[in-house]
Structures are given as structure tokens and as C-alpha cells.
CSV table of C-alpha atoms and ligand atoms in Angstrom, one decimal:
chain,number,residue,atom,x,y,z
A,1066,UNK,CA,94.5,95.6,75.4
A,1067,UNK,CA,92.1,92.9,74.3
A,1068,UNK,CA,88.7,92.7,75.9
A,1069,UNK,CA,88.4,88.9,75.8
A,1070,UNK,CA,91.2,86.5,75.7
A,1071,UNK,CA,91.5,84.0,73.0
A,1072,UNK,CA,93.8,82.1,70.7
A,1073,UNK,CA,96.6,84.4,69.5
A,1074,UNK,CA,96.3,86.9,72.1
A,1075,UNK,CA,99.6,88.3,73.7
A,1076,UNK,CA,100.5,87.2,77.2
A,1077,UNK,CA,99.7,89.7,80.0
A,1078,UNK,CA,102.5,90.2,82.4
A,1079,UNK,CA,101.5,91.5,85.9
A,1080,UNK,CA,104.5,92.5,88.1
A,1081,UNK,CA,103.7,92.1,91.8
A,1082,UNK,CA,104.7,95.1,93.8
A,1083,UNK,CA,104.8,93.0,96.8
A,1084,UNK,CA,108.4,92.3,95.8
A,1085,UNK,CA,109.1,96.0,95.5
A,1086,UNK,CA,110.6,98.4,98.0
A,1087,UNK,CA,107.5,99.8,99.7
A,1088,UNK,CA,109.3,103.1,100.7
A,1089,UNK,CA,109.7,103.9,97.0
A,1090,UNK,CA,106.4,102.6,95.4
A,1091,UNK,CA,106.0,105.4,92.9
A,1092,UNK,CA,109.5,104.7,91.5
A,1093,UNK,CA,109.1,100.9,91.6
A,1094,UNK,CA,105.9,101.2,89.7
A,1095,UNK,CA,107.7,103.5,87.0
A,1096,UNK,CA,110.4,100.8,86.9
A,1097,UNK,CA,108.0,98.3,85.3
A,1098,UNK,CA,106.8,100.6,82.5
A,1099,UNK,CA,105.5,98.5,79.7
A,1100,UNK,CA,103.9,95.9,81.9
A,1101,UNK,CA,100.3,95.1,81.1
A,1102,UNK,CA,98.9,95.1,84.6
A,1103,UNK,CA,100.3,96.3,88.0
A,1104,UNK,CA,99.5,93.5,90.5
A,1105,UNK,CA,98.8,94.8,94.0
A,1106,UNK,CA,98.5,92.3,96.9
A,1107,UNK,CA,96.2,93.4,99.7
A,1108,UNK,CA,96.5,91.3,102.8
A,1109,UNK,CA,94.5,91.8,106.1
A,1110,UNK,CA,96.2,89.5,108.6
A,1111,UNK,CA,93.0,87.5,108.8
A,1112,UNK,CA,92.6,85.7,105.5
A,1113,UNK,CA,96.2,85.3,105.3
A,1114,UNK,CA,98.9,85.6,107.9
A,1115,UNK,CA,100.5,88.7,106.5
A,1116,UNK,CA,99.7,92.5,106.3
A,1117,UNK,CA,100.5,94.6,103.4
A,1118,UNK,CA,98.7,97.7,102.2
A,1119,UNK,CA,95.1,98.9,101.7
A,1120,UNK,CA,92.9,101.3,99.9
A,1121,UNK,CA,94.9,104.7,100.8
A,1122,UNK,CA,98.0,103.3,99.3
A,1123,UNK,CA,96.1,102.0,96.2
A,1124,UNK,CA,94.5,105.4,95.7
A,1125,UNK,CA,97.9,107.2,95.8
A,1126,UNK,CA,99.5,104.6,93.4
A,1127,UNK,CA,96.5,105.2,91.0
A,1128,UNK,CA,97.5,108.8,90.7
A,1129,UNK,CA,101.2,107.9,89.7
A,1130,UNK,CA,100.7,105.3,87.1
A,1131,UNK,CA,98.8,104.6,83.9
A,1132,UNK,CA,99.3,100.8,84.1
A,1133,UNK,CA,96.0,99.1,84.7
A,1134,UNK,CA,95.8,98.1,88.3
A,1135,UNK,CA,95.1,94.4,89.2
A,1136,UNK,CA,94.1,94.3,92.9
A,1137,UNK,CA,94.3,90.9,94.5
A,1138,UNK,CA,92.5,91.0,97.7
A,1139,UNK,CA,93.6,88.4,100.1
A,1140,UNK,CA,91.1,89.5,102.8
A,1141,UNK,CA,87.9,88.5,104.8
A,1142,UNK,CA,84.8,90.0,103.9
A,1143,UNK,CA,85.3,91.2,100.4
A,1144,UNK,CA,81.6,92.0,100.1
A,1145,UNK,CA,82.3,94.9,102.3
A,1146,UNK,CA,85.9,95.8,101.3
A,1147,UNK,CA,86.2,95.0,97.5
A,1148,UNK,CA,83.9,97.6,95.8
A,1149,UNK,CA,85.9,100.6,97.1
A,1150,UNK,CA,88.9,99.5,95.1
A,1151,UNK,CA,86.7,99.5,91.9
A,1152,UNK,CA,85.4,102.9,92.8
A,1153,UNK,CA,88.9,104.1,93.3
A,1154,UNK,CA,89.8,103.2,89.7
A,1155,UNK,CA,91.4,99.7,89.8
A,1156,UNK,CA,91.1,98.0,86.4
A,1157,UNK,CA,90.5,94.5,87.9
A,1158,UNK,CA,89.5,93.6,91.5
A,1159,UNK,CA,90.0,90.0,92.5
A,1160,UNK,CA,88.8,88.4,95.7
A,1161,UNK,CA,89.0,84.9,97.0
A,1162,UNK,CA,86.2,82.4,96.7
A,1163,UNK,CA,87.2,81.0,100.1
A,1164,UNK,CA,86.5,84.3,101.7
A,1165,UNK,CA,82.8,84.7,100.9
A,1166,UNK,CA,79.4,82.9,100.6
A,1167,UNK,CA,78.2,85.3,98.0
A,1168,UNK,CA,80.9,85.5,95.2
A,1169,UNK,CA,78.3,86.5,92.5
A,1170,UNK,CA,77.1,89.3,94.5
A,1171,UNK,CA,80.5,90.6,95.1
A,1172,UNK,CA,81.4,90.5,91.5
A,1173,UNK,CA,78.1,92.4,90.6
A,1174,UNK,CA,79.1,95.1,93.0
A,1175,UNK,CA,82.7,95.4,91.7
A,1176,UNK,CA,81.4,95.5,88.2
A,1177,UNK,CA,78.7,98.0,89.1
A,1178,UNK,CA,81.6,100.1,90.5
A,1179,UNK,CA,83.3,100.2,87.2
A,1180,UNK,CA,86.0,97.5,87.4
A,1181,UNK,CA,86.6,94.0,86.1
A,1182,UNK,CA,85.8,91.2,88.7
A,1183,UNK,CA,88.2,88.4,89.4
A,1184,UNK,CA,87.7,85.2,91.4
A,1185,UNK,CA,90.9,83.7,93.0
A,1186,UNK,CA,91.3,80.1,94.4
A,1187,UNK,CA,94.1,78.8,96.6
A,1188,UNK,CA,96.2,75.8,95.5
A,1189,UNK,CA,94.1,73.4,97.5
A,1190,UNK,CA,90.7,74.6,96.2
A,1191,UNK,CA,89.1,72.8,93.3
A,1192,UNK,CA,88.0,74.8,90.4
A,1193,UNK,CA,85.0,72.7,89.4
A,1194,UNK,CA,82.5,74.2,92.0
A,1195,UNK,CA,83.2,77.6,90.5
A,1196,UNK,CA,82.9,77.0,86.8
A,1197,UNK,CA,79.3,77.9,86.5
A,1198,UNK,CA,79.6,81.2,88.5
A,1199,UNK,CA,82.7,82.2,86.6
A,1200,UNK,CA,80.4,83.4,83.9
A,1201,UNK,CA,79.8,86.4,86.2
A,1202,UNK,CA,83.6,87.2,86.2
A,1203,UNK,CA,86.2,88.6,84.0
A,1204,UNK,CA,89.2,87.0,85.5
A,1205,UNK,CA,89.9,83.7,87.1
A,1206,UNK,CA,93.0,83.7,89.3
A,1207,UNK,CA,94.7,80.3,90.0
A,1208,UNK,CA,97.2,80.5,92.8
A,1209,UNK,CA,100.4,78.6,92.4
A,1210,UNK,CA,101.6,79.3,96.0
A,1211,UNK,CA,99.9,79.5,99.2
A,1212,UNK,CA,98.6,83.2,99.4
A,1213,UNK,CA,100.5,85.3,101.9
A,1214,UNK,CA,104.1,85.7,100.8
A,1215,UNK,CA,106.3,86.4,97.7
A,1216,UNK,CA,109.2,84.4,96.8
A,1217,UNK,CA,107.8,80.8,97.3
A,1218,UNK,CA,108.2,77.8,95.1
A,1219,UNK,CA,105.9,77.2,92.2
A,1220,UNK,CA,103.2,74.5,92.9
A,1221,UNK,CA,102.8,72.9,89.4
A,1222,UNK,CA,100.0,70.6,90.6
A,1223,UNK,CA,97.5,73.5,90.1
A,1224,UNK,CA,98.1,73.4,86.4
A,1225,UNK,CA,95.4,71.0,85.5
A,1226,UNK,CA,93.0,73.7,86.9
A,1227,UNK,CA,94.4,76.1,84.4
A,1228,UNK,CA,93.8,73.5,81.6
A,1229,UNK,CA,90.2,73.1,82.6
A,1230,UNK,CA,89.6,76.9,82.4
A,1231,UNK,CA,91.5,77.1,78.9
A,1232,UNK,CA,89.3,74.6,77.4
A,1233,UNK,CA,86.1,76.3,78.6
A,1234,UNK,CA,87.4,79.7,77.4
A,1235,UNK,CA,88.5,78.2,73.9
A,1236,UNK,CA,85.2,76.6,73.6
A,1237,UNK,CA,83.4,79.9,74.2
A,1238,UNK,CA,81.6,78.7,77.5
A,1239,UNK,CA,83.6,81.3,79.5
A,1240,UNK,CA,85.2,84.5,78.7
A,1241,UNK,CA,87.5,84.9,81.6
A,1242,UNK,CA,91.2,85.9,81.5
A,1243,UNK,CA,93.1,83.0,83.2
A,1244,UNK,CA,95.7,84.4,85.5
A,1245,UNK,CA,98.3,82.4,87.6
A,1246,UNK,CA,100.0,83.9,90.6
A,1247,UNK,CA,103.0,82.7,92.6
A,1248,UNK,CA,106.4,81.3,91.8
A,1249,UNK,CA,106.4,82.5,88.2
A,1250,UNK,CA,109.9,83.0,86.7
A,1251,UNK,CA,112.1,82.2,83.8
A,1252,UNK,CA,112.0,78.5,84.8
A,1253,UNK,CA,108.3,78.1,85.4
A,1254,UNK,CA,106.5,80.5,83.0
A,1255,UNK,CA,106.7,78.1,80.0
A,1256,UNK,CA,104.9,75.3,81.7
A,1257,UNK,CA,102.2,77.8,82.8
A,1258,UNK,CA,102.0,79.1,79.4
A,1259,UNK,CA,101.6,75.7,77.9
A,1260,UNK,CA,98.8,74.8,80.3
A,1261,UNK,CA,96.8,77.8,79.1
A,1262,UNK,CA,97.5,80.9,81.1
A,1263,UNK,CA,96.7,84.3,79.9
A,1264,UNK,CA,98.1,86.5,82.5
A,1265,UNK,CA,101.1,85.9,84.6
A,1266,UNK,CA,101.9,87.5,88.0
A,1267,UNK,CA,105.5,87.8,88.7
A,1268,UNK,CA,106.9,89.5,91.9
A,1269,UNK,CA,110.4,88.4,92.8
A,1270,UNK,CA,111.4,87.4,89.2
A,1271,UNK,CA,110.7,91.0,88.0
A,1272,UNK,CA,112.0,93.0,91.0
A,1273,UNK,CA,115.1,91.0,91.6
A,1274,UNK,CA,116.1,91.8,88.1
A,1275,UNK,CA,118.6,94.6,87.5
A,1276,UNK,CA,116.2,96.0,84.8
A,1277,UNK,CA,112.6,95.1,85.9
A,1278,UNK,CA,111.0,96.5,82.7
A,1279,UNK,CA,113.3,94.3,80.5
A,1280,UNK,CA,112.4,91.3,82.8
A,1281,UNK,CA,108.8,92.0,81.9
A,1282,UNK,CA,109.6,91.8,78.3
A,1283,UNK,CA,111.7,88.7,78.5
A,1284,UNK,CA,108.9,86.8,80.5
A,1285,UNK,CA,106.3,87.9,77.9
A,1286,UNK,CA,108.5,86.6,75.2
A,1287,UNK,CA,109.1,83.3,77.0
A,1288,UNK,CA,105.3,82.9,77.5
A,1289,UNK,CA,104.5,83.6,73.9
A,1290,UNK,CA,107.1,81.2,72.6
A,1291,UNK,CA,106.1,78.4,74.8
A,1292,UNK,CA,102.4,78.5,74.1
A,1293,UNK,CA,100.0,77.7,71.2
A,1294,UNK,CA,97.3,80.0,72.4
A,1295,UNK,CA,99.6,83.1,72.8
A,1296,UNK,CA,101.5,85.1,70.4
A,1297,UNK,CA,103.3,88.4,70.5
B,2629,LIG,C1,101.2,85.9,97.2
B,2629,LIG,C2,100.9,87.0,96.3
B,2629,LIG,C3,101.7,87.0,95.0
B,2629,LIG,C4,103.2,87.4,95.2
B,2629,LIG,C5,103.9,86.6,94.0
B,2629,LIG,O1,100.3,85.8,98.1
B,2629,LIG,O2,99.6,87.0,95.9
B,2629,LIG,O3,101.2,88.0,94.2
B,2629,LIG,O4,103.5,88.6,95.2
B,2629,LIG,O5,105.2,86.6,94.3
B,2629,LIG,P1,106.3,85.8,93.6
B,2629,LIG,O6,106.3,86.1,92.1
B,2629,LIG,O7,107.6,86.2,94.2
B,2629,LIG,O8,105.9,84.4,93.9
B,2630,LIG,ZN1,98.9,88.1,94.3
């Protein structure tokens, strides 16, 4: 896996286990072998109106997969709760800009605990106020649905935020992986790729497929074909 995204990198596909069968998480993780990241949505029923899973489940999942884990924390108080996911062995730990007054401090703690640090913003949150502090992050996650639920419709109005980040990464001012989350499927991945996304989260599109691993390969191919900054 590349350390820093750039022109000619391969698209990263991150299946979201939010769309998997929670009674069979180990099998569902194995079903997406070949995925670049495994996206795990942590929701606390405070920051978002839904409750999913937390650290004990992440710790168990880490034992059964070699796929780098991408924890997306949709929770209040990430300063308190995010670093343990890094200590547990998550590859990337992303929290929401809207959930803390001290995003740089949280990123520092995540990195000190051994993970990459990601900053997520909701569809209605502008990216400009965060461009400067993104120097302290490894990942920038642009939400293309309201956080809380899988299976929603892609909000294409967020794509200019992707374009802003892409230009800053390509000019060397930022080194973040540009990630998009929500409503990504065969019909929407191309416009996201054209806009400049590096890493594509896909929940329902992957897990509703008869062969989830093949769906990952197909999505990766579509993203690469649609984009000038991505190749296979
Ligand atoms: C939504 C989650 C997403 C979700 C995406 O709050 O952050 O990761 O699983 O699901 P799809 O791909 O079905 O929109
Ligand atoms: Zn997510």
C-alpha cells in the first residue's frame, strides 16, 4: 500500500461492514478479501441517531483479519474515545470535526498510539476552515450522506470539497488520502473518482452483491477507469 497518495496511485476500496450481517462478522470480513481497507462504523447514539459497535468488537475483528482497519468514529468526545482504537491496532482512526474543539490534539494522540489519523466532515460542513489543520492528518473523509445509516442516496453536492482537497494534495500542500463515504456504488463511483477521491467506502454496494470480493474488484476497476489521478 502506498504511503502517500498521488497521481497514478491505485484506488483504495473500503467495504463498510455496517451493511454486513453482524451475527457473522468474521465471515463477512473474510468475504471481502482483497479489499484495501475494512471500514468499521462506530456510532454512539449521541453524535448520530444510531448505535452500532465499539471497541470490544473492533478488538475481536482485528484478530480475524489482515485487512487494514479503517475505524470511522461517529461519536461525541473523540478525545476520550478515539486513541484506544489506535492502541488496539486499527490502521486508520477517523473522527468528526463537528465533534471536538481540539481536532489537532486528537490527531496527535491517535498518531502517538500508532495509527493514521483521519478527519471527517458531514455533507453540510465546509472544508475550508479545516484545510490548514489537515496538515496534521493522514486522511480526509468527505461524507456524501448524512452520517448514521447505510443505504442512503449519494449527495453529489459534496464533490467540490473533494476537488479542493485533490488540488492541494496534487500541489504538495497536503498529503492526505481523500476518502468518500456514503452512497458509493457502480453508478456513483465514477463521478467521485473524477472529482479526485483516493479511497471509496462502499457498504450496501459490496454486501448486497452475490460475491462481495468481486464487487470490490469491479468498483476498483471503475474508479481507475474514470479518473486521471488513479490507475490500476
Ligand atoms: C454512514 C456510514 C457509512 C455507510 C455507507 O454513516 O458512515 O460508512 O456504511 O453505507 P453505503 O455505502 O450503503 O452508503
Ligand atoms: Zn463510515
